[in-house]
Amino acid sequence: MAFSIRTRLTFWYGTLLTVSLLALGTAFSYSLFRIFIDRIDEQVTSVANMMVHTVIRPSGELLLPKDFDIILGRFFGVRTEGNYIQVFDPHGVVIAKSSTLEDRTLPLTVKAYKLALAGETSFDNVRGVFRYPVRVLTRPIVFKEQGLVAIVQVGTSLEALDDIFHSFAYIFVLGIAASVVIASALGWFLARKALKPVSDLTVLARRITAENLNERLNVAVPNDEIGRLAATINEMIARLEGSFMQIKQFTADASHELKTPLTILKGEMEMALRSKDDAQYMAGVVASSLEEIDRMSYIVRNLLDLARMDVEGKAASKEMVGLDRVVAERFEHFRRFAMESRVELVILKNTPVTVYGDSVRLGQLVYNLIDNAIKYTPAGGRVEVSLDEEGAQAVLKISDSGIGISAEDLPYIFDRFYRVDKARTSGLGGAGLGLSICKEITSAHGGAIEAASPAGKGTVFTVRLPRA
Ligand SMILES: Nc1ncnc2c1ncn2[C@@H]1O[C@H](COP(=O)(O)OP(=O)(O)OP(=O)(O)O)[C@@H](O)[C@H]1O
Ligand SMILES: [Mg+2]
């Protein structure tokens, strides 16, 4: 099951708090307990020391007092109850005890007895004999000649300690429970407060669709984590908006470009229908219609190319391509066209260089660039082609002495359907797809294309492709 961040935050917060409070409480009570026990041990040790000196004669003979209560009284004050003394013979049989024990006896555990036989003192917490646990010291009395003469036990009730720890534990558990509940409630509230901007963001983001991509997410604090998230989402929406606009523009442009020749075609056909007896006129109409059809199929072909490249991306078929051969082929192709246009077409350099790519597309790239250069260079001008290598790159330059491109138009010439001469008054130019195709081809090959047009000096297109 997936819990909300708020629930998880509160849960972890509560758990951590509980664990740390428990650890703190345990450490605290343990130290307190140790301090108490150490003091009690000191007390019973002094009583035991005293006993050892009282119950033994210099000869090593035992001299048991009738009343241990005097000894107890000396150490524990008037209130001797809860404090006990007991003496065993070396075999572990009780031979004397304080009246405070009444008819009960303190047990001599096997472990304590063994230690006593070895001459060592030990401490035990005895439970079950009295209402409260009793701290019992077991100490052997050893005399030089006789060896073990007796075993003395001094006990004191842990009633006070037990009481203290019981109430302490009670307060402690209640305290922890209360603080955890209060802190968790507070945490739950704080988590909601902290996560509020996130839910606000969700509501806002949900409202944004393709129809209102111009809207942006507003956040109160722009520089915190949420603010930065919102800014990132806003940037993403802006990019989406850009792409959406591009697609819309593209569709509009494409329809427009196809509609123009269709309208012309329709007009011509209607005219032809009306003057169907004039054979010469008819022939003229058919020829002009064919031109429009050519133009339409040219646009459709280019559109298809673009669409295909959008889909293919970098996955187009790739092989080793001699770029110099592609350039030479295209150059040959344009030789006549350049001559007809009275434009001088020259190859300055054609360095053999291979790139890894699609030879048909690369041919298209060179074709479009030379085509433009000749098209946009008036008679008497010059077009220069050069292919060279620069480090890991193949560099193709196509420069012309033509009409150039103004600085305002330069940033847009690679956009689909963008033409400098929109009205096509000069009779030059096509659909405005050639350069956008070039751009797609270069980027599919991991390269870059740029244009420069120093005022009055024509245009230079530079294509950089990674060498194979
Ligand atoms: N060498 C150049 N000199 C001057 N202007 C150019 C040159 N190359 C491109 N342009 C300008 O950039 C525009 C876009 O070029 P692009 O090749 O994309 O389209 P096009 O040549 O008009 O049509 P298409 O290539 O689709 O037949 C052109 O219309 C033209 O105005
Ligand atoms: Mg072109």
Short mmCIF file of C-alpha atoms and ligand atoms in Angstrom, two decimals:
data_model
loop_
_atom_site.label_atom_id
_atom_site.label_comp_id
_atom_site.label_asym_id
_atom_site.label_seq_id
_atom_site.Cartn_x
_atom_site.Cartn_y
_atom_site.Cartn_z
CA MET A 1 0.00 0.00 0.00
CA ALA A 2 1.29 3.46 -0.85
CA PHE A 3 0.97 6.03 1.91
CA SER A 4 1.06 9.75 1.31
CA ILE A 5 4.28 11.62 2.00
CA ARG A 6 2.50 13.36 4.84
CA THR A 7 1.60 10.06 6.52
CA ARG A 8 5.10 8.70 6.02
CA LEU A 9 6.72 11.84 7.37
CA THR A 10 4.55 11.79 10.46
CA PHE A 11 5.11 8.07 10.96
CA TRP A 12 8.90 8.37 10.74
CA TYR A 13 8.89 11.42 12.90
CA GLY A 14 6.79 9.67 15.56
CA THR A 15 8.88 6.51 15.43
CA LEU A 16 12.15 8.41 15.73
CA LEU A 17 10.82 10.41 18.62
CA THR A 18 9.59 7.28 20.42
CA VAL A 19 12.87 5.46 19.91
CA SER A 20 15.00 8.38 21.05
CA LEU A 21 12.82 9.08 24.09
CA LEU A 22 12.91 5.39 25.02
CA ALA A 23 16.68 5.27 24.62
CA LEU A 24 17.09 8.41 26.67
CA GLY A 25 14.76 7.13 29.39
CA THR A 26 16.45 3.75 29.52
CA ALA A 27 19.91 5.27 29.76
CA PHE A 28 18.72 7.67 32.40
CA SER A 29 17.00 5.07 34.58
CA TYR A 30 19.92 2.68 34.23
CA SER A 31 22.40 5.29 35.47
CA LEU A 32 20.07 6.26 38.27
CA PHE A 33 19.64 2.60 39.22
CA ARG A 34 23.43 2.09 39.21
CA ILE A 35 23.98 5.07 41.50
CA PHE A 36 21.37 3.81 43.97
CA ILE A 37 22.65 0.24 43.92
CA ASP A 38 26.24 1.38 44.39
CA ARG A 39 25.24 3.31 47.46
CA ILE A 40 23.26 0.39 48.83
CA ASP A 41 26.18 -1.94 48.15
CA GLU A 42 28.48 0.38 50.05
CA GLN A 43 26.11 0.34 52.98
CA VAL A 44 25.72 -3.42 53.16
CA THR A 45 29.47 -3.80 52.72
CA SER A 46 30.12 -1.64 55.78
CA VAL A 47 27.65 -3.69 57.80
CA ALA A 48 29.32 -6.89 56.64
CA ASN A 49 32.77 -5.52 57.53
CA MET A 50 31.51 -4.64 60.92
CA MET A 51 30.00 -8.10 61.34
CA VAL A 52 33.25 -9.79 60.48
CA HIS A 53 35.00 -7.90 63.23
CA THR A 54 32.26 -8.46 65.77
CA VAL A 55 31.45 -12.14 65.44
CA ILE A 56 34.94 -13.52 65.51
CA ARG A 57 37.30 -13.76 68.42
CA PRO A 58 41.05 -13.32 67.95
CA SER A 59 41.30 -17.10 68.42
CA GLY A 60 39.10 -17.66 65.39
CA GLU A 61 36.12 -18.78 67.47
CA LEU A 62 32.65 -17.56 66.49
CA LEU A 63 30.92 -15.24 68.93
CA LEU A 64 27.40 -14.60 67.72
CA PRO A 65 25.62 -11.65 69.34
CA LYS A 66 22.15 -12.33 70.72
CA ASP A 67 20.72 -9.38 68.95
CA PHE A 68 21.78 -8.28 65.50
CA ASP A 69 19.33 -5.45 65.62
CA ILE A 70 21.81 -3.26 67.49
CA ILE A 71 24.22 -3.60 64.62
CA LEU A 72 21.48 -2.90 62.11
CA GLY A 73 20.37 0.08 64.17
CA ARG A 74 23.84 1.52 64.06
CA PHE A 75 23.82 1.55 60.31
CA PHE A 76 20.25 1.97 59.30
CA GLY A 77 18.88 4.06 62.17
CA VAL A 78 15.91 3.24 64.34
CA ARG A 79 13.97 1.78 61.51
CA THR A 80 15.65 -1.57 61.23
CA GLU A 81 12.87 -3.37 59.42
CA GLY A 82 13.71 -4.18 55.83
CA ASN A 83 17.34 -4.75 56.80
CA TYR A 84 18.57 -8.21 57.52
CA ILE A 85 21.59 -10.12 58.80
CA GLN A 86 22.01 -13.86 58.56
CA VAL A 87 24.92 -16.15 59.41
CA PHE A 88 25.60 -19.61 57.94
CA ASP A 89 28.03 -22.24 59.11
CA PRO A 90 30.62 -23.37 56.52
CA HIS A 91 28.12 -26.00 55.27
CA GLY A 92 25.51 -23.43 54.40
CA VAL A 93 23.22 -24.04 57.39
CA VAL A 94 21.69 -20.97 59.04
CA ILE A 95 23.03 -20.53 62.57
CA ALA A 96 21.82 -17.06 63.41
CA LYS A 97 19.73 -14.26 61.99
CA SER A 98 18.35 -10.85 62.84
CA SER A 99 14.83 -10.62 64.26
CA THR A 100 13.77 -8.60 61.25
CA LEU A 101 13.78 -11.80 59.22
CA GLU A 102 11.13 -13.31 61.54
CA ASP A 103 10.46 -16.88 60.38
CA ARG A 104 11.90 -16.37 56.90
CA THR A 105 15.45 -16.95 55.69
CA LEU A 106 17.48 -15.38 52.94
CA PRO A 107 18.45 -18.03 50.40
CA LEU A 108 22.09 -18.90 49.81
CA THR A 109 22.36 -19.45 46.09
CA VAL A 110 24.68 -22.11 44.73
CA LYS A 111 26.68 -19.47 42.94
CA ALA A 112 27.07 -17.29 46.06
CA TYR A 113 28.03 -20.36 48.14
CA LYS A 114 30.66 -21.43 45.62
CA LEU A 115 32.12 -17.95 45.57
CA ALA A 116 32.11 -17.86 49.37
CA LEU A 117 33.99 -21.18 49.45
CA ALA A 118 36.52 -19.57 47.16
CA GLY A 119 36.76 -16.68 49.65
CA GLU A 120 34.92 -14.17 47.54
CA THR A 121 32.13 -11.75 48.31
CA SER A 122 29.10 -11.57 45.99
CA PHE A 123 25.92 -9.54 45.54
CA ASP A 124 22.45 -10.80 44.60
CA ASN A 125 19.01 -9.42 44.12
CA VAL A 126 16.69 -11.80 45.89
CA ARG A 127 13.08 -11.81 44.78
CA GLY A 128 10.09 -13.71 46.03
CA VAL A 129 10.99 -13.99 49.70
CA PHE A 130 9.63 -10.59 50.66
CA ARG A 131 7.20 -8.27 49.02
CA TYR A 132 10.05 -6.24 47.57
CA PRO A 133 13.34 -7.47 46.14
CA VAL A 134 16.23 -7.56 48.60
CA ARG A 135 19.84 -6.66 47.82
CA VAL A 136 21.92 -9.34 49.52
CA LEU A 137 25.66 -9.39 50.11
CA THR A 138 27.18 -12.81 50.82
CA ARG A 139 30.57 -12.71 52.46
CA PRO A 140 32.75 -15.55 53.80
CA ILE A 141 34.60 -15.19 57.13
CA VAL A 142 37.93 -16.85 56.72
CA PHE A 143 40.40 -17.35 59.53
CA LYS A 144 44.04 -18.21 59.07
CA GLU A 145 44.11 -21.66 60.69
CA GLN A 146 40.48 -22.74 60.49
CA GLY A 147 39.80 -21.54 56.94
CA LEU A 148 36.11 -20.80 56.32
CA VAL A 149 34.49 -20.17 59.71
CA ALA A 150 31.12 -18.76 58.65
CA ILE A 151 29.25 -17.01 55.88
CA VAL A 152 27.60 -13.69 56.64
CA GLN A 153 24.73 -12.27 54.65
CA VAL A 154 23.61 -8.68 54.91
CA GLY A 155 20.43 -7.73 53.07
CA THR A 156 18.50 -4.57 52.61
CA SER A 157 15.11 -4.17 51.03
CA LEU A 158 14.96 -2.37 47.69
CA GLU A 159 11.48 -1.12 48.56
CA ALA A 160 12.33 2.55 48.16
CA LEU A 161 14.18 1.94 44.91
CA ASP A 162 11.41 -0.28 43.61
CA ASP A 163 8.84 2.37 44.45
CA ILE A 164 10.84 5.08 42.83
CA PHE A 165 11.37 3.07 39.67
CA HIS A 166 7.77 2.02 39.45
CA SER A 167 6.49 5.55 39.65
CA PHE A 168 9.30 6.67 37.41
CA ALA A 169 8.43 4.07 34.76
CA TYR A 170 4.78 5.01 35.05
CA ILE A 171 5.43 8.71 34.56
CA PHE A 172 7.93 7.92 31.89
CA VAL A 173 5.69 5.69 29.77
CA LEU A 174 2.80 8.11 30.14
CA GLY A 175 5.10 11.02 29.32
CA ILE A 176 6.49 9.34 26.24
CA ALA A 177 3.04 8.33 25.03
CA ALA A 178 1.71 11.84 25.56
CA SER A 179 4.67 13.57 23.91
CA VAL A 180 4.60 11.17 20.97
CA VAL A 181 0.89 11.73 20.45
CA ILE A 182 1.18 15.50 20.77
CA ALA A 183 4.34 15.70 18.65
CA SER A 184 2.85 13.44 15.96
CA ALA A 185 -0.29 15.53 15.81
CA LEU A 186 1.88 18.62 15.52
CA GLY A 187 4.04 16.87 12.93
CA TRP A 188 0.95 15.86 10.96
CA PHE A 189 -0.16 19.47 11.00
CA LEU A 190 3.30 20.79 10.09
CA ALA A 191 3.66 18.24 7.30
CA ARG A 192 0.42 19.46 5.83
CA LYS A 193 1.65 23.01 6.08
CA ALA A 194 4.98 22.11 4.49
CA LEU A 195 3.36 20.06 1.72
CA LYS A 196 0.59 22.52 1.02
CA PRO A 197 2.54 24.17 -1.82
CA VAL A 198 2.93 20.73 -3.41
CA SER A 199 -0.81 20.08 -3.40
CA ASP A 200 -1.39 23.63 -4.66
CA LEU A 201 1.07 22.90 -7.43
CA THR A 202 -0.78 19.68 -8.27
CA VAL A 203 -4.08 21.52 -8.56
CA LEU A 204 -2.51 24.22 -10.74
CA ALA A 205 -0.64 21.76 -12.93
CA ARG A 206 -3.79 19.69 -13.43
CA ARG A 207 -5.54 22.71 -14.89
CA ILE A 208 -2.97 23.14 -17.64
CA THR A 209 -3.83 21.40 -20.89
CA ALA A 210 -2.96 21.87 -24.53
CA GLU A 211 -5.56 24.64 -24.67
CA ASN A 212 -4.07 26.89 -21.99
CA LEU A 213 -0.35 26.22 -22.28
CA ASN A 214 0.23 29.96 -21.90
CA GLU A 215 -0.64 29.69 -18.18
CA ARG A 216 2.11 29.31 -15.62
CA LEU A 217 2.31 27.99 -12.08
CA ASN A 218 2.49 30.68 -9.41
CA VAL A 219 4.17 29.97 -6.10
CA ALA A 220 4.47 32.11 -3.00
CA VAL A 221 8.20 31.63 -2.40
CA PRO A 222 10.05 31.35 -5.69
CA ASN A 223 13.43 30.41 -4.20
CA ASP A 224 12.67 27.41 -2.02
CA GLU A 225 12.55 23.80 -3.20
CA ILE A 226 8.91 24.07 -4.28
CA GLY A 227 9.59 27.36 -6.01
CA ARG A 228 12.39 25.79 -8.00
CA LEU A 229 10.21 22.80 -8.86
CA ALA A 230 7.50 25.17 -10.09
CA ALA A 231 10.08 27.11 -12.11
CA THR A 232 11.28 23.87 -13.69
CA ILE A 233 7.73 22.83 -14.54
CA ASN A 234 7.11 26.31 -15.95
CA GLU A 235 10.16 25.99 -18.17
CA MET A 236 8.87 22.62 -19.33
CA ILE A 237 5.46 24.10 -20.10
CA ALA A 238 7.17 26.92 -21.99
CA ARG A 239 9.05 24.38 -24.10
CA LEU A 240 5.83 22.46 -24.70
CA GLU A 241 4.10 25.67 -25.65
CA GLY A 242 6.91 26.41 -28.09
CA SER A 243 6.64 22.98 -29.69
CA PHE A 244 2.86 23.24 -29.82
CA MET A 245 3.03 26.61 -31.50
CA GLN A 246 5.56 25.25 -33.96
CA ILE A 247 3.31 22.34 -34.84
CA LYS A 248 0.30 24.62 -35.22
CA GLN A 249 2.28 27.03 -37.34
CA PHE A 250 3.63 24.18 -39.39
CA THR A 251 0.19 22.76 -40.08
CA ALA A 252 -1.15 26.17 -41.00
CA ASP A 253 1.80 26.86 -43.28
CA ALA A 254 1.64 23.45 -44.92
CA SER A 255 -2.06 23.80 -45.65
CA HIS A 256 -1.52 27.28 -46.98
CA GLU A 257 1.36 26.20 -49.21
CA LEU A 258 -0.72 23.41 -50.69
CA LYS A 259 -3.81 25.51 -51.05
CA THR A 260 -2.18 28.17 -53.20
CA PRO A 261 -1.27 25.87 -56.11
CA LEU A 262 -4.64 24.14 -55.77
CA THR A 263 -6.47 27.45 -56.11
CA ILE A 264 -4.41 28.34 -59.15
CA LEU A 265 -5.04 24.88 -60.60
CA LYS A 266 -8.78 25.20 -60.08
CA GLY A 267 -8.90 28.64 -61.72
CA GLU A 268 -6.97 27.42 -64.72
CA MET A 269 -9.17 24.36 -65.13
CA GLU A 270 -12.31 26.48 -65.03
CA MET A 271 -10.88 28.77 -67.65
CA ALA A 272 -9.96 25.81 -69.79
CA LEU A 273 -13.49 24.44 -69.51
CA ARG A 274 -14.90 27.68 -70.80
CA SER A 275 -12.56 27.91 -73.76
CA LYS A 276 -12.28 24.23 -74.62
CA ASP A 277 -12.34 24.91 -78.33
CA ASP A 278 -9.11 26.85 -78.29
CA ALA A 279 -6.55 24.07 -78.57
CA GLN A 280 -3.56 26.35 -78.16
CA TYR A 281 -4.97 27.92 -75.03
CA MET A 282 -5.72 24.45 -73.67
CA ALA A 283 -2.14 23.35 -74.16
CA GLY A 284 -0.95 26.43 -72.27
CA VAL A 285 -3.31 25.66 -69.38
CA VAL A 286 -2.20 22.04 -69.19
CA ALA A 287 1.47 23.06 -69.15
CA SER A 288 0.89 25.60 -66.40
CA SER A 289 -1.22 23.09 -64.45
CA LEU A 290 1.59 20.60 -64.67
CA GLU A 291 3.91 23.20 -63.17
CA GLU A 292 1.59 23.69 -60.22
CA ILE A 293 1.30 19.95 -59.78
CA ASP A 294 5.10 19.69 -59.82
CA ARG A 295 5.30 22.36 -57.21
CA MET A 296 2.75 20.59 -55.04
CA SER A 297 4.47 17.26 -55.31
CA TYR A 298 7.78 18.97 -54.51
CA ILE A 299 6.27 20.38 -51.30
CA VAL A 300 4.61 17.12 -50.39
CA ARG A 301 7.88 15.25 -50.98
CA ASN A 302 9.75 17.66 -48.75
CA LEU A 303 7.08 17.48 -46.07
CA LEU A 304 7.27 13.70 -46.19
CA ASP A 305 11.06 13.90 -45.87
CA LEU A 306 10.76 16.11 -42.82
CA ALA A 307 8.10 13.92 -41.24
CA ARG A 308 10.18 10.83 -41.88
CA MET A 309 13.26 12.42 -40.35
CA ASP A 310 11.26 13.47 -37.30
CA VAL A 311 10.25 9.87 -36.79
CA GLU A 312 13.60 8.29 -37.65
CA GLY A 313 15.71 10.69 -35.59
CA LYS A 314 19.24 9.37 -35.42
CA ALA A 315 18.20 5.84 -36.31
CA ALA A 316 18.36 6.36 -40.07
CA SER A 317 20.41 3.87 -42.09
CA LYS A 318 24.10 4.60 -41.74
CA GLU A 319 27.22 3.65 -43.63
CA MET A 320 30.67 5.05 -44.44
CA VAL A 321 30.14 7.90 -46.88
CA GLY A 322 32.90 9.70 -48.79
CA LEU A 323 31.66 13.25 -48.40
CA ASP A 324 34.04 14.48 -51.13
CA ARG A 325 32.34 12.12 -53.60
CA VAL A 326 28.90 13.42 -52.63
CA VAL A 327 30.11 17.00 -53.12
CA ALA A 328 31.66 16.14 -56.52
CA GLU A 329 28.43 14.48 -57.70
CA ARG A 330 26.25 17.42 -56.67
CA PHE A 331 28.71 19.83 -58.18
CA GLU A 332 28.44 18.05 -61.53
CA HIS A 333 24.69 18.11 -61.27
CA PHE A 334 24.56 21.89 -60.84
CA ARG A 335 27.15 22.77 -63.45
CA ARG A 336 24.63 23.31 -66.24
CA PHE A 337 22.09 25.07 -64.07
CA ALA A 338 24.80 27.49 -62.91
CA MET A 339 25.87 28.14 -66.47
CA GLU A 340 22.27 28.87 -67.49
CA SER A 341 21.92 31.26 -64.57
CA ARG A 342 25.27 32.76 -65.53
CA VAL A 343 26.67 32.11 -62.08
CA GLU A 344 30.25 30.93 -61.74
CA LEU A 345 30.30 27.68 -59.72
CA VAL A 346 33.72 26.57 -58.43
CA ILE A 347 35.16 23.99 -56.05
CA LEU A 348 37.96 25.56 -54.04
CA LYS A 349 38.91 22.41 -52.21
CA ASN A 350 37.53 18.90 -51.98
CA THR A 351 39.52 17.07 -49.30
CA PRO A 352 38.73 13.34 -49.16
CA VAL A 353 36.90 12.84 -45.88
CA THR A 354 34.53 10.14 -44.69
CA VAL A 355 31.57 10.54 -42.41
CA TYR A 356 29.31 7.90 -40.96
CA GLY A 357 25.84 8.54 -42.26
CA ASP A 358 23.15 8.33 -44.89
CA SER A 359 24.52 9.10 -48.36
CA VAL A 360 21.12 10.00 -49.84
CA ARG A 361 20.40 12.51 -47.08
CA LEU A 362 23.90 13.96 -47.24
CA GLY A 363 23.41 14.39 -50.99
CA GLN A 364 20.17 16.22 -50.27
CA LEU A 365 22.01 18.50 -47.83
CA VAL A 366 24.66 19.51 -50.36
CA TYR A 367 21.98 19.81 -53.06
CA ASN A 368 19.79 22.21 -51.08
CA LEU A 369 22.72 24.43 -50.14
CA ILE A 370 24.15 24.73 -53.68
CA ASP A 371 20.61 25.14 -55.05
CA ASN A 372 20.01 28.09 -52.72
CA ALA A 373 23.39 29.64 -53.41
CA ILE A 374 22.79 29.65 -57.17
CA LYS A 375 19.12 30.65 -56.83
CA TYR A 376 19.86 33.63 -54.62
CA THR A 377 22.85 34.87 -56.60
CA PRO A 378 22.14 37.18 -59.51
CA ALA A 379 23.79 36.65 -62.93
CA GLY A 380 27.47 37.44 -62.92
CA GLY A 381 27.90 36.26 -59.32
CA ARG A 382 30.03 33.46 -57.96
CA VAL A 383 29.40 30.38 -55.80
CA GLU A 384 32.28 28.64 -54.05
CA VAL A 385 32.21 25.17 -52.55
CA SER A 386 34.91 23.83 -50.27
CA LEU A 387 35.24 20.68 -48.20
CA ASP A 388 38.01 20.40 -45.66
CA GLU A 389 38.77 18.66 -42.38
CA GLU A 390 39.38 20.41 -39.07
CA GLY A 391 40.40 18.03 -36.32
CA ALA A 392 37.62 15.50 -35.88
CA GLN A 393 35.25 17.39 -38.14
CA ALA A 394 34.47 17.60 -41.80
CA VAL A 395 33.75 21.21 -42.71
CA LEU A 396 31.69 22.03 -45.79
CA LYS A 397 31.47 25.68 -46.81
CA ILE A 398 29.19 27.03 -49.52
CA SER A 399 29.56 30.73 -50.08
CA ASP A 400 28.00 32.98 -52.67
CA SER A 401 28.23 36.60 -53.74
CA GLY A 402 24.42 36.81 -53.89
CA ILE A 403 21.69 38.90 -52.35
CA GLY A 404 22.58 37.93 -48.79
CA ILE A 405 20.25 37.55 -45.82
CA SER A 406 19.43 40.43 -43.48
CA ALA A 407 20.30 40.16 -39.81
CA GLU A 408 16.58 40.12 -38.94
CA ASP A 409 15.91 37.10 -41.12
CA LEU A 410 19.07 35.18 -40.34
CA PRO A 411 17.81 33.56 -37.10
CA TYR A 412 14.72 32.13 -38.82
CA ILE A 413 15.93 30.78 -42.14
CA PHE A 414 16.17 27.23 -40.74
CA ASP A 415 12.52 27.30 -39.65
CA ARG A 416 10.05 25.35 -41.70
CA PHE A 417 8.36 27.40 -44.42
CA TYR A 418 10.41 30.46 -43.64
CA ARG A 419 11.18 32.59 -46.68
CA VAL A 420 12.77 36.01 -46.73
CA ASP A 421 10.71 37.04 -49.73
CA LYS A 422 7.31 36.05 -48.48
CA ALA A 423 5.34 37.37 -51.42
CA ARG A 424 7.71 35.57 -53.79
CA THR A 425 7.80 38.77 -55.86
CA SER A 426 11.23 38.02 -57.23
CA GLY A 427 10.02 34.73 -58.63
CA LEU A 428 12.80 33.11 -56.63
CA GLY A 429 12.51 30.65 -53.84
CA GLY A 430 10.41 27.65 -53.14
CA ALA A 431 8.40 26.51 -50.18
CA GLY A 432 10.99 27.45 -47.54
CA LEU A 433 11.63 23.87 -46.54
CA GLY A 434 15.12 23.34 -48.00
CA LEU A 435 17.12 24.74 -45.07
CA SER A 436 14.95 23.12 -42.41
CA ILE A 437 15.64 19.80 -44.11
CA CYS A 438 19.37 20.65 -44.09
CA LYS A 439 19.18 21.35 -40.39
CA GLU A 440 17.41 18.05 -39.66
CA ILE A 441 19.99 16.15 -41.70
CA THR A 442 22.99 17.75 -39.95
CA SER A 443 21.60 17.22 -36.49
CA ALA A 444 20.70 13.59 -37.31
CA HIS A 445 24.39 13.19 -38.16
CA GLY A 446 25.50 14.81 -34.91
CA GLY A 447 26.68 17.94 -36.70
CA ALA A 448 25.77 21.61 -36.90
CA ILE A 449 24.90 24.09 -39.60
CA GLU A 450 25.21 27.86 -39.49
CA ALA A 451 24.76 30.78 -41.85
CA ALA A 452 26.56 34.08 -41.98
CA SER A 453 25.82 37.02 -44.23
CA PRO A 454 28.11 40.00 -43.87
CA ALA A 455 26.28 43.01 -45.32
CA GLY A 456 26.72 43.22 -49.07
CA LYS A 457 29.01 40.21 -49.28
CA GLY A 458 26.61 37.36 -50.04
CA THR A 459 26.05 34.38 -47.77
CA VAL A 460 28.21 31.61 -46.32
CA PHE A 461 26.73 28.34 -45.09
CA THR A 462 29.03 26.20 -42.93
CA VAL A 463 28.22 22.59 -42.14
CA ARG A 464 30.27 20.69 -39.54
CA LEU A 465 29.93 16.92 -39.36
CA PRO A 466 31.87 14.51 -37.15
CA ARG A 467 34.39 12.51 -39.17
CA ALA A 468 34.11 8.75 -39.19
N1 LIG B 1 22.31 31.49 -50.23
C1 LIG B 1 21.30 32.27 -49.87
N2 LIG B 1 21.35 33.59 -50.15
C2 LIG B 1 20.31 34.39 -49.79
N3 LIG B 1 19.19 33.96 -49.18
C3 LIG B 1 19.09 32.65 -48.93
C4 LIG B 1 20.12 31.74 -49.26
N4 LIG B 1 19.74 30.50 -48.84
C5 LIG B 1 18.52 30.65 -48.28
N5 LIG B 1 18.13 31.92 -48.34
C6 LIG B 1 16.86 32.48 -47.80
O1 LIG B 1 16.37 31.59 -46.86
C7 LIG B 1 15.06 31.15 -47.19
C8 LIG B 1 14.87 29.72 -46.78
O2 LIG B 1 15.63 28.88 -47.60
P1 LIG B 1 15.11 27.45 -47.94
O3 LIG B 1 16.13 26.75 -48.74
O4 LIG B 1 14.70 26.83 -46.66
O5 LIG B 1 13.82 27.72 -48.73
P2 LIG B 1 13.60 28.02 -50.26
O6 LIG B 1 14.90 27.95 -50.99
O7 LIG B 1 12.84 29.30 -50.35
O8 LIG B 1 12.63 26.86 -50.69
P3 LIG B 1 12.98 25.35 -50.98
O9 LIG B 1 14.41 25.17 -50.59
O10 LIG B 1 12.05 24.60 -50.09
O11 LIG B 1 12.73 25.13 -52.38
C9 LIG B 1 14.97 31.37 -48.65
O12 LIG B 1 13.63 31.61 -49.01
C10 LIG B 1 15.82 32.59 -48.86
O13 LIG B 1 15.08 33.75 -48.65
MG MG B 2 16.12 26.22 -50.86
#
